[in-house]
Short mmCIF file of C-alpha atoms and ligand atoms in Angstrom, two decimals:
data_model
loop_
_atom_site.label_atom_id
_atom_site.label_comp_id
_atom_site.label_asym_id
_atom_site.label_seq_id
_atom_site.Cartn_x
_atom_site.Cartn_y
_atom_site.Cartn_z
CA MET A 223 9.97 66.48 65.58
CA SER A 224 9.62 64.78 62.23
CA THR A 225 6.72 65.53 59.91
CA VAL A 226 5.07 62.46 58.43
CA THR A 227 3.57 63.08 55.00
CA ARG A 228 0.67 60.81 54.26
CA SER A 229 0.81 58.95 50.95
CA ASN A 230 -1.93 59.77 48.45
CA GLY A 231 -1.18 56.64 46.50
CA GLN A 232 0.30 58.52 43.54
CA TRP A 233 2.10 55.90 41.47
CA ALA A 234 4.46 58.39 39.82
CA LEU A 235 5.82 59.25 43.27
CA GLY A 236 6.50 55.59 44.02
CA GLU A 237 3.40 55.24 46.20
CA ARG A 238 2.28 51.81 44.97
CA GLU A 239 0.98 50.39 48.23
CA PRO A 240 -2.81 49.92 47.79
CA LEU A 241 -4.54 52.20 50.29
CA ASN A 242 -8.18 51.13 50.12
CA PRO A 243 -10.11 47.94 49.27
CA ASN A 244 -10.69 49.02 45.65
CA GLU A 245 -6.99 49.53 45.10
CA VAL A 246 -6.35 46.12 46.66
CA PHE A 247 -8.63 44.19 44.32
CA LYS A 248 -7.40 46.13 41.28
CA GLN A 249 -3.81 45.30 42.17
CA GLU A 250 -4.63 41.64 42.81
CA ASP A 251 -6.15 41.13 39.39
CA ASP A 252 -6.99 43.45 36.49
CA GLY A 253 -10.69 44.18 36.18
CA LEU A 254 -10.70 43.16 32.52
CA ASN A 255 -9.69 39.61 33.49
CA VAL A 256 -13.10 38.94 35.02
CA ARG A 257 -14.47 38.26 31.57
CA ALA A 258 -12.85 34.85 31.36
CA ARG A 259 -14.32 33.86 34.74
CA ILE A 260 -17.79 35.06 33.67
CA GLU A 261 -17.60 32.99 30.50
CA GLU A 262 -16.01 29.89 31.96
CA VAL A 263 -17.29 29.72 35.55
CA TYR A 264 -19.94 32.17 36.72
CA SER A 265 -22.29 31.86 33.75
CA ARG A 266 -22.19 28.08 34.09
CA GLU A 267 -22.29 27.76 37.87
CA GLY A 268 -24.64 30.64 38.62
CA PHE A 269 -24.80 33.73 40.80
CA ALA A 270 -23.71 31.99 44.02
CA SER A 271 -20.38 31.04 42.44
CA ILE A 272 -19.29 34.65 41.90
CA ASP A 273 -16.32 35.77 44.00
CA PRO A 274 -17.34 38.87 46.04
CA SER A 275 -14.40 40.93 44.77
CA ASP A 276 -15.57 40.22 41.22
CA LEU A 277 -19.25 40.73 42.06
CA ARG A 278 -18.84 44.17 43.63
CA GLY A 279 -15.65 45.14 41.85
CA ARG A 280 -14.33 43.75 38.60
CA MET A 281 -17.72 42.99 36.96
CA ARG A 282 -17.96 46.73 36.31
CA TRP A 283 -15.04 46.56 33.90
CA TRP A 284 -17.48 44.75 31.61
CA GLY A 285 -20.46 47.01 32.28
CA LEU A 286 -22.18 44.85 34.91
CA TYR A 287 -23.53 46.09 38.25
CA THR A 288 -25.79 44.13 40.57
CA GLN A 289 -29.24 45.68 40.84
CA ARG A 290 -30.85 46.78 44.06
CA ARG A 291 -32.92 44.04 45.65
CA PRO A 292 -36.58 45.09 45.25
CA GLY A 293 -38.45 46.22 48.36
CA ILE A 294 -35.60 47.84 50.31
CA GLU A 295 -36.66 51.35 51.31
CA GLY A 296 -34.47 54.33 50.52
CA GLY A 297 -34.16 55.29 54.16
CA ARG A 298 -32.25 52.03 54.78
CA THR A 299 -29.78 52.41 51.90
CA ALA A 300 -26.88 53.73 53.97
CA SER A 301 -27.22 51.28 56.84
CA ILE A 302 -27.64 48.00 55.03
CA ALA A 303 -24.89 45.47 54.20
CA PRO A 304 -23.91 45.27 50.50
CA GLU A 305 -24.84 41.61 50.26
CA GLU A 306 -28.36 42.43 51.45
CA LEU A 307 -28.71 45.15 48.83
CA ASP A 308 -27.50 42.97 45.96
CA ASP A 309 -30.14 41.36 43.83
CA GLU A 310 -29.17 38.34 41.74
CA TYR A 311 -29.82 40.33 38.56
CA PHE A 312 -27.55 42.83 36.86
CA MET A 313 -27.73 46.15 35.13
CA LEU A 314 -25.79 45.93 31.85
CA ARG A 315 -24.44 49.12 30.32
CA VAL A 316 -23.71 49.16 26.60
CA ARG A 317 -21.16 51.86 25.83
CA ILE A 318 -21.92 53.75 22.65
CA ASP A 319 -18.97 56.00 21.91
CA GLY A 320 -20.05 59.20 20.22
CA GLY A 321 -23.65 58.00 20.71
CA THR A 322 -23.50 56.52 17.20
CA LEU A 323 -25.66 53.54 16.30
CA THR A 324 -26.76 51.93 13.10
CA ALA A 325 -30.37 50.83 12.83
CA GLU A 326 -29.16 47.24 12.98
CA GLN A 327 -27.21 47.86 16.21
CA LEU A 328 -30.26 49.46 17.79
CA GLN A 329 -32.34 46.51 16.73
CA VAL A 330 -29.84 44.10 18.33
CA ILE A 331 -29.91 46.01 21.64
CA GLY A 332 -33.70 45.88 21.45
CA GLU A 333 -33.54 42.13 20.90
CA VAL A 334 -31.17 41.64 23.88
CA SER A 335 -33.55 43.65 26.03
CA THR A 336 -36.65 41.73 25.06
CA GLN A 337 -34.95 38.34 25.20
CA TYR A 338 -32.82 38.77 28.32
CA GLY A 339 -33.76 42.03 30.08
CA ARG A 340 -37.53 41.91 30.62
CA ASP A 341 -37.91 44.56 27.91
CA THR A 342 -36.12 47.29 29.92
CA ALA A 343 -33.94 50.01 28.39
CA ASP A 344 -32.85 53.48 29.45
CA LEU A 345 -31.00 56.07 27.38
CA THR A 346 -28.49 57.70 29.73
CA ASP A 347 -27.15 61.25 29.71
CA ARG A 348 -23.76 59.80 28.73
CA GLN A 349 -24.96 58.25 25.49
CA ASN A 350 -25.07 54.73 26.93
CA ILE A 351 -27.99 52.31 26.91
CA GLN A 352 -28.68 50.45 30.15
CA LEU A 353 -30.59 47.19 30.39
CA HIS A 354 -31.82 45.54 33.59
CA TRP A 355 -32.80 42.12 34.95
CA ILE A 356 -29.80 40.46 33.29
CA ARG A 357 -28.93 36.97 34.58
CA ILE A 358 -25.28 35.98 34.82
CA GLU A 359 -26.11 32.79 32.92
CA ASP A 360 -27.10 34.86 29.86
CA VAL A 361 -24.13 37.22 29.73
CA PRO A 362 -21.96 35.23 27.27
CA ALA A 363 -24.88 34.94 24.81
CA ILE A 364 -25.58 38.67 25.20
CA TRP A 365 -21.95 39.53 24.46
CA GLU A 366 -22.08 37.33 21.39
CA LEU A 367 -25.10 39.19 20.08
CA LEU A 368 -23.77 42.65 20.92
CA GLU A 369 -20.25 42.04 19.69
CA GLY A 370 -21.57 40.45 16.52
CA ALA A 371 -23.12 43.83 15.80
CA GLY A 372 -19.94 45.78 16.63
CA LEU A 373 -21.11 46.83 20.11
CA THR A 374 -19.32 46.40 23.42
CA THR A 375 -19.73 46.65 27.17
CA ALA A 376 -15.95 46.86 27.77
CA GLU A 377 -15.07 49.49 30.35
CA ALA A 378 -18.60 50.81 30.38
CA CYS A 379 -18.21 51.10 34.19
CA GLY A 380 -15.27 50.76 36.62
CA ASP A 381 -12.05 52.76 37.07
CA THR A 382 -11.52 52.96 33.35
CA PRO A 383 -11.79 55.26 30.30
CA ARG A 384 -15.57 55.37 30.06
CA VAL A 385 -17.70 55.99 26.97
CA ILE A 386 -16.45 58.91 24.86
CA LEU A 387 -19.08 61.56 24.35
CA GLY A 388 -19.47 63.00 20.87
CA SER A 389 -21.86 65.35 19.16
CA PRO A 390 -25.04 63.54 18.11
CA VAL A 391 -24.96 65.57 14.92
CA ALA A 392 -21.25 65.11 14.11
CA GLY A 393 -20.76 64.92 10.36
CA VAL A 394 -24.17 66.31 9.46
CA SER A 395 -24.61 69.63 11.28
CA ALA A 396 -24.41 72.78 9.18
CA ASP A 397 -22.75 74.50 12.18
CA GLU A 398 -19.87 72.08 12.40
CA VAL A 399 -16.44 72.87 10.89
CA ILE A 400 -14.61 69.62 11.76
CA ASP A 401 -16.23 66.24 12.38
CA ALA A 402 -14.37 64.87 15.43
CA THR A 403 -15.57 61.29 14.91
CA PRO A 404 -12.19 60.01 13.60
CA ALA A 405 -10.57 60.99 16.92
CA ILE A 406 -13.27 59.15 18.90
CA ASP A 407 -12.88 56.08 16.69
CA ALA A 408 -9.09 56.10 17.02
CA ILE A 409 -9.21 56.29 20.83
CA ARG A 410 -11.80 53.55 21.02
CA GLU A 411 -9.85 51.25 18.73
CA ARG A 412 -6.43 51.87 20.30
CA PHE A 413 -7.11 52.33 23.97
CA ILE A 414 -10.42 50.83 25.13
CA GLY A 415 -9.58 47.49 26.70
CA ASP A 416 -5.87 48.40 26.91
CA PRO A 417 -4.57 46.87 30.20
CA GLU A 418 -2.18 49.83 30.49
CA LEU A 419 -5.22 52.03 31.14
CA SER A 420 -7.52 49.66 32.99
CA ASN A 421 -6.41 50.51 36.51
CA LEU A 422 -7.09 54.23 36.89
CA PRO A 423 -7.64 55.90 40.28
CA ARG A 424 -11.31 56.20 39.35
CA LYS A 425 -13.50 56.67 36.29
CA PHE A 426 -12.28 58.92 33.47
CA LYS A 427 -14.83 60.73 31.35
CA THR A 428 -14.14 62.15 27.89
CA ALA A 429 -15.99 64.49 25.53
CA ILE A 430 -14.80 65.20 21.97
CA SER A 431 -16.93 67.37 19.75
CA TRP A 432 -16.83 70.40 17.51
CA LEU A 433 -20.13 71.65 18.89
CA PRO A 434 -20.34 72.29 22.63
CA ASP A 435 -23.21 69.82 22.94
CA THR A 436 -21.48 67.20 25.10
CA ALA A 437 -21.35 69.02 28.46
CA PRO A 438 -17.60 69.63 28.02
CA GLU A 439 -17.39 71.63 31.26
CA ILE A 440 -18.04 68.56 33.40
CA ASN A 441 -15.82 65.90 31.87
CA ASP A 442 -12.34 64.83 32.98
CA VAL A 443 -11.01 65.75 29.56
CA SER A 444 -12.78 67.61 26.76
CA PHE A 445 -11.89 68.77 23.29
CA VAL A 446 -14.22 71.45 21.91
CA GLY A 447 -14.10 73.01 18.44
CA VAL A 448 -12.55 76.45 18.00
CA VAL A 449 -11.04 78.43 15.11
CA HIS A 450 -7.50 79.61 15.82
CA PRO A 451 -6.79 83.01 14.20
CA GLU A 452 -3.58 81.74 12.57
CA LEU A 453 -3.74 77.94 12.68
CA GLY A 454 -7.34 77.51 11.55
CA PRO A 455 -9.90 75.08 12.99
CA GLY A 456 -8.94 72.75 15.82
CA PHE A 457 -9.86 72.05 19.43
CA ASP A 458 -9.64 73.73 22.81
CA LEU A 459 -8.45 71.43 25.62
CA LEU A 460 -10.15 71.35 29.02
CA VAL A 461 -9.39 69.08 31.99
CA GLY A 462 -10.69 68.29 35.44
CA GLY A 463 -14.44 68.85 35.24
CA GLY A 464 -16.90 66.71 37.18
CA LEU A 465 -19.97 66.85 39.38
CA SER A 466 -20.93 64.49 42.22
CA THR A 467 -20.20 65.65 45.78
CA ASN A 468 -17.40 68.16 44.97
CA PRO A 469 -18.46 69.67 41.65
CA LYS A 470 -15.89 71.48 39.56
CA LEU A 471 -16.06 73.02 36.10
CA ALA A 472 -13.26 71.94 33.76
CA THR A 473 -10.14 74.12 33.49
CA ARG A 474 -8.89 75.34 30.13
CA LEU A 475 -5.23 74.58 29.57
CA GLY A 476 -5.03 77.30 26.90
CA ALA A 477 -3.61 74.80 24.42
CA PHE A 478 -4.71 74.27 20.81
CA VAL A 479 -5.01 70.70 19.49
CA ARG A 480 -5.50 69.60 15.89
CA LEU A 481 -7.94 66.80 15.09
CA GLU A 482 -5.20 64.29 14.31
CA GLU A 483 -3.41 65.10 17.59
CA ILE A 484 -6.41 64.41 19.84
CA PRO A 485 -5.68 60.69 20.50
CA GLU A 486 -2.06 61.44 21.47
CA VAL A 487 -3.05 64.34 23.76
CA TRP A 488 -5.91 62.30 25.27
CA HIS A 489 -3.42 59.50 25.94
CA GLY A 490 -1.12 61.97 27.70
CA VAL A 491 -3.90 63.33 29.91
CA ILE A 492 -5.20 59.89 30.91
CA ARG A 493 -1.70 58.70 31.77
CA ILE A 494 -1.17 61.74 33.99
CA PHE A 495 -4.35 60.71 35.76
CA ARG A 496 -3.20 57.10 36.05
CA ASP A 497 0.27 58.03 37.29
CA TYR A 498 -0.39 61.08 39.48
CA GLY A 499 -4.07 60.68 40.46
CA TYR A 500 -4.86 60.34 44.16
CA ARG A 501 -5.66 56.74 45.06
CA ARG A 502 -6.00 56.94 48.84
CA LEU A 503 -9.57 58.23 49.20
CA ARG A 504 -12.17 57.26 46.60
CA HIS A 505 -13.99 60.56 46.91
CA ARG A 506 -10.78 62.47 46.07
CA ALA A 507 -9.62 60.16 43.32
CA ARG A 508 -11.10 61.99 40.30
CA LEU A 509 -8.84 64.06 38.05
CA LYS A 510 -10.58 67.29 39.14
CA PHE A 511 -8.79 67.19 42.53
CA LEU A 512 -5.36 66.94 40.93
CA VAL A 513 -6.17 69.78 38.52
CA ALA A 514 -7.48 71.93 41.39
CA ASP A 515 -4.27 71.36 43.38
CA TRP A 516 -1.87 71.85 40.47
CA GLY A 517 -3.57 74.54 38.39
CA ALA A 518 -3.58 74.74 34.59
CA GLU A 519 0.02 75.87 34.17
CA LYS A 520 1.62 72.96 36.03
CA PHE A 521 -0.72 70.42 34.43
CA ARG A 522 0.04 71.65 30.93
CA GLU A 523 3.78 71.79 31.55
CA LEU A 524 3.83 68.18 32.78
CA LEU A 525 1.68 67.06 29.85
CA GLU A 526 4.01 68.71 27.36
CA THR A 527 7.35 67.79 28.95
CA GLU A 528 6.80 64.30 30.37
CA TYR A 529 4.05 62.88 28.17
CA LEU A 530 4.08 64.57 24.76
CA GLN A 531 7.74 65.67 24.66
CA ARG A 532 6.72 68.78 22.78
CA ALA A 533 4.89 72.03 23.37
CA LEU A 534 1.35 72.60 22.17
CA PRO A 535 0.52 75.96 20.60
CA ASP A 536 -1.58 78.39 22.64
CA GLY A 537 -5.17 78.66 21.49
CA PRO A 538 -8.36 80.62 22.09
CA ALA A 539 -11.37 79.53 24.16
CA ALA A 540 -14.19 77.74 22.37
CA PRO A 541 -17.44 79.70 22.08
CA LEU A 542 -20.11 78.73 24.59
CA PRO A 543 -23.75 78.03 23.72
CA GLU A 544 -26.51 80.26 25.08
CA GLN A 545 -28.71 77.32 25.79
CA PRO A 546 -28.31 73.55 25.85
CA LEU A 547 -28.17 71.95 22.41
CA ASP A 548 -30.47 68.95 22.73
CA HIS A 549 -31.18 68.63 18.98
CA VAL A 550 -34.88 67.91 19.54
CA GLY A 551 -37.11 68.66 16.52
CA VAL A 552 -36.53 68.75 12.77
CA HIS A 553 -33.27 70.27 11.47
CA GLU A 554 -31.72 70.51 8.04
CA GLN A 555 -28.47 68.63 7.52
CA ARG A 556 -25.71 70.15 5.45
CA ASP A 557 -26.41 67.63 2.68
CA GLY A 558 -30.03 68.77 2.44
CA ARG A 559 -31.52 65.80 4.28
CA ALA A 560 -32.95 66.18 7.78
CA TYR A 561 -32.13 65.04 11.29
CA VAL A 562 -34.93 64.69 13.76
CA GLY A 563 -34.49 64.67 17.52
CA PHE A 564 -36.99 62.84 19.73
CA ALA A 565 -37.77 63.08 23.44
CA PRO A 566 -38.79 60.11 25.51
CA ILE A 567 -39.41 60.99 29.17
CA ALA A 568 -36.16 60.98 31.15
CA GLY A 569 -34.58 58.47 28.77
CA ARG A 570 -36.97 55.64 29.65
CA VAL A 571 -37.69 53.43 26.65
CA SER A 572 -37.81 49.64 26.25
CA GLY A 573 -36.41 46.94 24.03
CA THR A 574 -39.62 46.95 22.03
CA VAL A 575 -39.34 50.71 21.54
CA LEU A 576 -35.68 50.46 20.46
CA THR A 577 -36.63 47.87 17.85
CA GLU A 578 -39.45 50.10 16.66
CA ILE A 579 -37.11 53.12 16.43
CA ALA A 580 -34.75 51.10 14.25
CA ALA A 581 -37.62 50.09 11.95
CA ALA A 582 -39.04 53.63 11.81
CA ALA A 583 -35.60 55.07 10.99
CA GLN A 584 -35.14 52.61 8.13
CA ALA A 585 -38.62 53.37 6.79
CA SER A 586 -37.65 57.04 6.61
CA GLY A 587 -34.54 56.29 4.55
CA SER A 588 -32.12 56.36 7.49
CA ASP A 589 -29.62 53.87 8.84
CA ARG A 590 -28.19 56.07 11.58
CA VAL A 591 -29.47 56.90 15.06
CA ARG A 592 -27.57 58.95 17.63
CA LEU A 593 -28.00 59.28 21.38
CA THR A 594 -27.64 62.65 23.08
CA THR A 595 -26.32 63.78 26.47
CA HIS A 596 -29.88 64.85 27.35
CA GLN A 597 -31.40 61.33 27.39
CA LYS A 598 -32.81 61.94 23.90
CA LEU A 599 -32.17 60.41 20.47
CA VAL A 600 -31.73 61.74 16.97
CA VAL A 601 -32.50 60.01 13.67
CA LEU A 602 -30.06 61.20 10.97
CA ASP A 603 -30.30 61.24 7.17
CA VAL A 604 -34.09 61.42 6.98
CA ASP A 605 -35.58 62.02 3.59
CA PRO A 606 -37.26 65.45 4.05
CA ALA A 607 -40.40 64.13 2.37
CA ARG A 608 -40.68 61.49 5.08
CA THR A 609 -40.10 63.51 8.28
CA ASP A 610 -43.83 63.87 9.06
CA ALA A 611 -44.42 60.15 8.65
CA LEU A 612 -41.44 59.43 10.91
CA ILE A 613 -42.68 61.87 13.56
CA ASP A 614 -46.17 60.36 13.53
CA ARG A 615 -44.84 56.82 13.75
CA MET A 616 -42.43 57.60 16.62
CA ALA A 617 -45.20 59.35 18.57
CA THR A 618 -47.04 56.05 18.79
CA SER A 619 -44.05 54.76 20.79
CA GLY A 620 -44.04 57.77 23.12
CA LEU A 621 -41.20 59.61 21.35
CA HIS A 622 -41.97 63.20 20.44
CA ALA A 623 -40.20 65.56 18.07
CA LYS A 624 -42.32 68.49 19.25
CA PRO A 625 -42.50 67.73 22.96
CA SER A 626 -43.88 69.97 25.68
CA PRO A 627 -41.13 72.00 27.36
CA TRP A 628 -41.46 69.76 30.41
CA ARG A 629 -41.06 66.49 28.55
CA ARG A 630 -38.11 68.07 26.81
CA SER A 631 -36.29 69.31 29.89
CA VAL A 632 -36.83 66.71 32.62
CA MET A 633 -33.96 64.28 33.18
CA ALA A 634 -33.70 61.62 35.84
CA CYS A 635 -31.10 59.11 36.98
CA THR A 636 -31.87 55.41 37.55
CA GLY A 637 -33.03 55.87 41.15
CA ILE A 638 -34.40 53.38 43.63
CA GLU A 639 -35.94 51.05 41.09
CA PHE A 640 -32.54 49.53 40.33
CA CYS A 641 -29.71 51.56 41.91
CA LYS A 642 -28.17 50.35 45.16
CA LEU A 643 -27.12 53.85 46.22
CA ALA A 644 -30.54 55.41 45.72
CA ILE A 645 -32.65 56.93 48.45
CA VAL A 646 -35.70 57.87 46.35
CA GLU A 647 -37.65 56.95 43.21
CA THR A 648 -36.74 59.08 40.17
CA LYS A 649 -37.69 57.62 36.76
CA ALA A 650 -41.33 56.94 37.57
CA ARG A 651 -41.55 60.28 39.40
CA ALA A 652 -40.18 62.02 36.31
CA GLN A 653 -42.93 60.43 34.23
CA THR A 654 -45.73 61.56 36.52
CA LEU A 655 -44.10 64.96 36.98
CA VAL A 656 -44.11 65.58 33.24
CA ASP A 657 -47.82 64.65 33.06
CA GLU A 658 -48.60 66.98 35.98
CA LEU A 659 -46.62 69.90 34.59
CA GLU A 660 -48.11 69.50 31.11
CA GLN A 661 -51.58 69.84 32.63
CA ARG A 662 -50.84 72.55 35.18
CA LEU A 663 -48.65 74.77 33.01
CA ASP A 664 -50.24 74.41 29.61
CA ASP A 665 -50.81 78.20 29.54
CA LEU A 666 -47.20 79.11 30.36
CA HIS A 667 -44.89 79.96 27.47
CA LEU A 668 -41.31 80.38 28.63
CA GLU A 669 -38.68 81.35 26.04
CA GLN A 670 -36.59 78.36 27.08
CA PRO A 671 -37.62 75.17 28.89
CA LEU A 672 -36.51 74.97 32.52
CA ALA A 673 -34.05 72.12 32.97
CA ILE A 674 -35.37 69.94 35.81
CA HIS A 675 -33.05 67.12 36.84
CA LEU A 676 -33.87 64.45 39.44
CA ASN A 677 -31.19 62.46 41.26
CA GLY A 678 -31.89 59.58 43.59
CA CYS A 679 -28.97 60.30 45.94
CA PRO A 680 -26.12 62.82 46.51
CA ASN A 681 -24.22 61.54 43.46
CA SER A 682 -24.97 63.43 40.30
CA CYS A 683 -25.76 60.96 37.55
CA ALA A 684 -28.46 63.33 36.29
CA ARG A 685 -26.29 66.48 36.66
CA ILE A 686 -28.38 68.25 39.30
CA GLN A 687 -25.84 71.00 39.98
CA VAL A 688 -26.07 72.28 36.40
CA ALA A 689 -29.86 72.24 36.09
CA ASP A 690 -32.17 75.22 36.45
CA ILE A 691 -33.96 73.18 39.10
CA GLY A 692 -31.76 70.40 40.48
CA LEU A 693 -33.39 67.88 42.81
CA LYS A 694 -31.23 65.69 45.05
CA GLY A 695 -33.10 62.74 46.53
CA GLN A 696 -33.26 62.37 50.28
CA ILE A 697 -35.68 61.44 53.04
CA VAL A 698 -37.53 64.54 54.26
CA THR A 699 -40.18 65.27 56.87
CA ASP A 700 -43.63 66.06 55.52
CA ALA A 701 -46.24 68.41 57.01
CA ALA A 702 -47.60 65.61 59.19
CA GLY A 703 -44.12 64.90 60.60
CA LYS A 704 -43.68 61.67 58.61
CA GLN A 705 -40.38 60.64 57.00
CA VAL A 706 -41.04 60.44 53.25
CA GLU A 707 -39.21 60.56 49.94
CA GLY A 708 -38.26 64.05 48.86
CA PHE A 709 -35.59 66.28 47.41
CA GLN A 710 -33.08 68.94 48.42
CA VAL A 711 -33.45 71.78 45.92
CA HIS A 712 -30.58 73.41 43.98
CA LEU A 713 -31.59 76.43 41.90
CA GLY A 714 -30.01 78.26 39.00
CA GLY A 715 -27.23 76.00 37.72
CA GLY A 716 -26.30 75.76 34.06
CA LEU A 717 -23.74 74.97 31.37
CA GLY A 718 -22.52 77.00 28.42
CA LEU A 719 -22.83 80.78 28.88
CA ASP A 720 -24.49 80.23 32.25
CA ALA A 721 -21.99 77.66 33.46
CA GLY A 722 -22.11 77.46 37.22
CA PHE A 723 -23.56 75.39 39.99
CA GLY A 724 -27.04 75.86 41.33
CA ARG A 725 -27.45 77.36 44.78
CA LYS A 726 -28.29 74.74 47.34
CA LEU A 727 -31.14 76.18 49.35
CA ARG A 728 -30.49 74.47 52.67
CA ALA A 729 -33.88 75.10 54.08
CA LEU A 730 -35.63 74.19 50.87
CA LYS A 731 -36.62 70.57 50.79
CA VAL A 732 -39.68 69.35 49.02
CA THR A 733 -41.47 66.03 49.38
CA SER A 734 -41.79 63.96 46.25
CA ALA A 735 -45.58 64.31 46.44
CA GLU A 736 -45.33 68.13 46.52
CA LEU A 737 -42.95 68.40 43.59
CA GLY A 738 -45.60 69.40 41.03
CA ASP A 739 -46.88 72.22 43.28
CA TYR A 740 -43.39 73.45 43.95
CA ILE A 741 -42.27 73.55 40.32
CA GLU A 742 -45.51 75.19 39.24
CA ARG A 743 -44.98 77.96 41.81
CA ILE A 744 -41.38 78.53 40.81
CA ALA A 745 -42.08 78.50 37.05
CA ARG A 746 -44.98 80.96 37.38
CA ARG A 747 -42.97 83.29 39.60
CA PHE A 748 -40.07 83.27 37.14
CA ASP A 749 -42.44 83.97 34.26
CA GLU A 750 -44.01 86.93 36.09
CA GLN A 751 -40.74 88.50 37.19
CA ARG A 752 -38.36 87.89 34.30
CA THR A 753 -37.26 90.58 31.88
CA PRO A 754 -37.32 89.78 28.12
CA GLY A 755 -34.48 87.41 27.23
CA GLU A 756 -33.60 86.68 30.87
CA ARG A 757 -32.49 83.14 31.54
CA PHE A 758 -33.32 81.29 34.74
CA ALA A 759 -29.66 80.91 35.72
CA GLN A 760 -28.88 84.63 35.40
FE1 SF4 B 88 -27.90 55.88 41.64
FE2 SF4 B 88 -27.44 58.15 42.91
FE3 SF4 B 88 -26.55 57.85 40.39
FE4 SF4 B 88 -29.11 58.11 40.84
S1 SF4 B 88 -27.54 59.68 41.26
S2 SF4 B 88 -28.18 56.55 39.52
S3 SF4 B 88 -29.40 57.09 42.77
S4 SF4 B 88 -25.88 56.70 42.18
#
């Protein structure tokens, strides 16, 4: 009897036959090529002229997703046809590698939002800015504005090298030994938009930072600062992290990489993913599955022999932070000036607010704003004499440098307002939740804020598995037996020293309306029972 081995669609093994509809459309035409059709056809002839394989496929290569049609309940999300879910408006994601923006760039994004996006803007936990209500007719003019300011939406979504995370305080932090920004810049300039890397098995997420403030444990490839006992400062290399439905923490390869080698090593890792990644099933197409099957030793050997043609030196593990570095508050830069981190609620701002931030930064002597991986932002280079004025001015726009612990620690994904996969509301619920918790728990003084992350569906755009309290949106039954919006609870996840995934408490589901009660109970119980210095995830 012969054994038939099923192809996983690994190109390096000669398995080039496309095995699912995504692989078919990517093979038929590169996602990047949709730009010409948007400029020459779709923006002129309107939404109805868009080819379905572009609409629900290739548009992502330029940061465009159709929004959810308003009024469709979360309970119907899974059963409804894609064309019924699609609104005629788009979400547009602006990729901001390293989270670095000039005041002028921020002002331009604000202008695009107010002119073309009904004044919407969200800061994401991957240092992007997302705008909504974008019409296809306006996309060429938007690109002209953004690109004129040195910004891009290229490969902001799709099966591509996504935005590269970097430390929001790169180049200014007193704790940093090497500023990794040149490596981020080199990768962006050389490889973003490169057709050789625009058909990956799925998305590919990167973090490059001296400080471990970019969630390196949950990226496809990460470089984190470490001092080698003989070779000096450089970077530890991790691969295969990711959350979503099969979460995995990244694996250290035990290799040591110098700053100037990062682009070459990154290029090797992404090509392994392109060539060997599994393309048969979308939910197994992330790099983490290949790394889990191969292990660190085999992955490193292939990287060194087939892709780099040289061995990398062994290196030590990077130190892990005790608590998340969100950079909120006033901090001294190494040049004596200050950086000030501000917390909106769950990243929700607006075009008007972005424009105001740019103006406030400039009035404080700064031309640089950075986005964080916690849906926050940091103004760099502030004249220390002007920090108070900046803080007061930003507070009038709802951005706080001394936020309550709840405002500081709540994150939320896009949710049902705009996302076609969502089952429940998240952003607005995060806003009301913060208000509730600020009132209910004003007397509670925890040593560290509890990270509370809300997701609108089983995906993990807001990193629920690595939150103290992770909330996964689903329809639940309330006390009266009604089907209502609610959350499955995951408790005790974390990154850094506490890296691990929260326990999913199967029986524990909470309705959206009961969320304030539930979190109050849990926070008070933790406060009563904890020993000094104990963290929630311990
Ligand atoms: Fe959409 Fe789900 Fe991601 Fe939230 S977690 S933005 S609902 S896909």
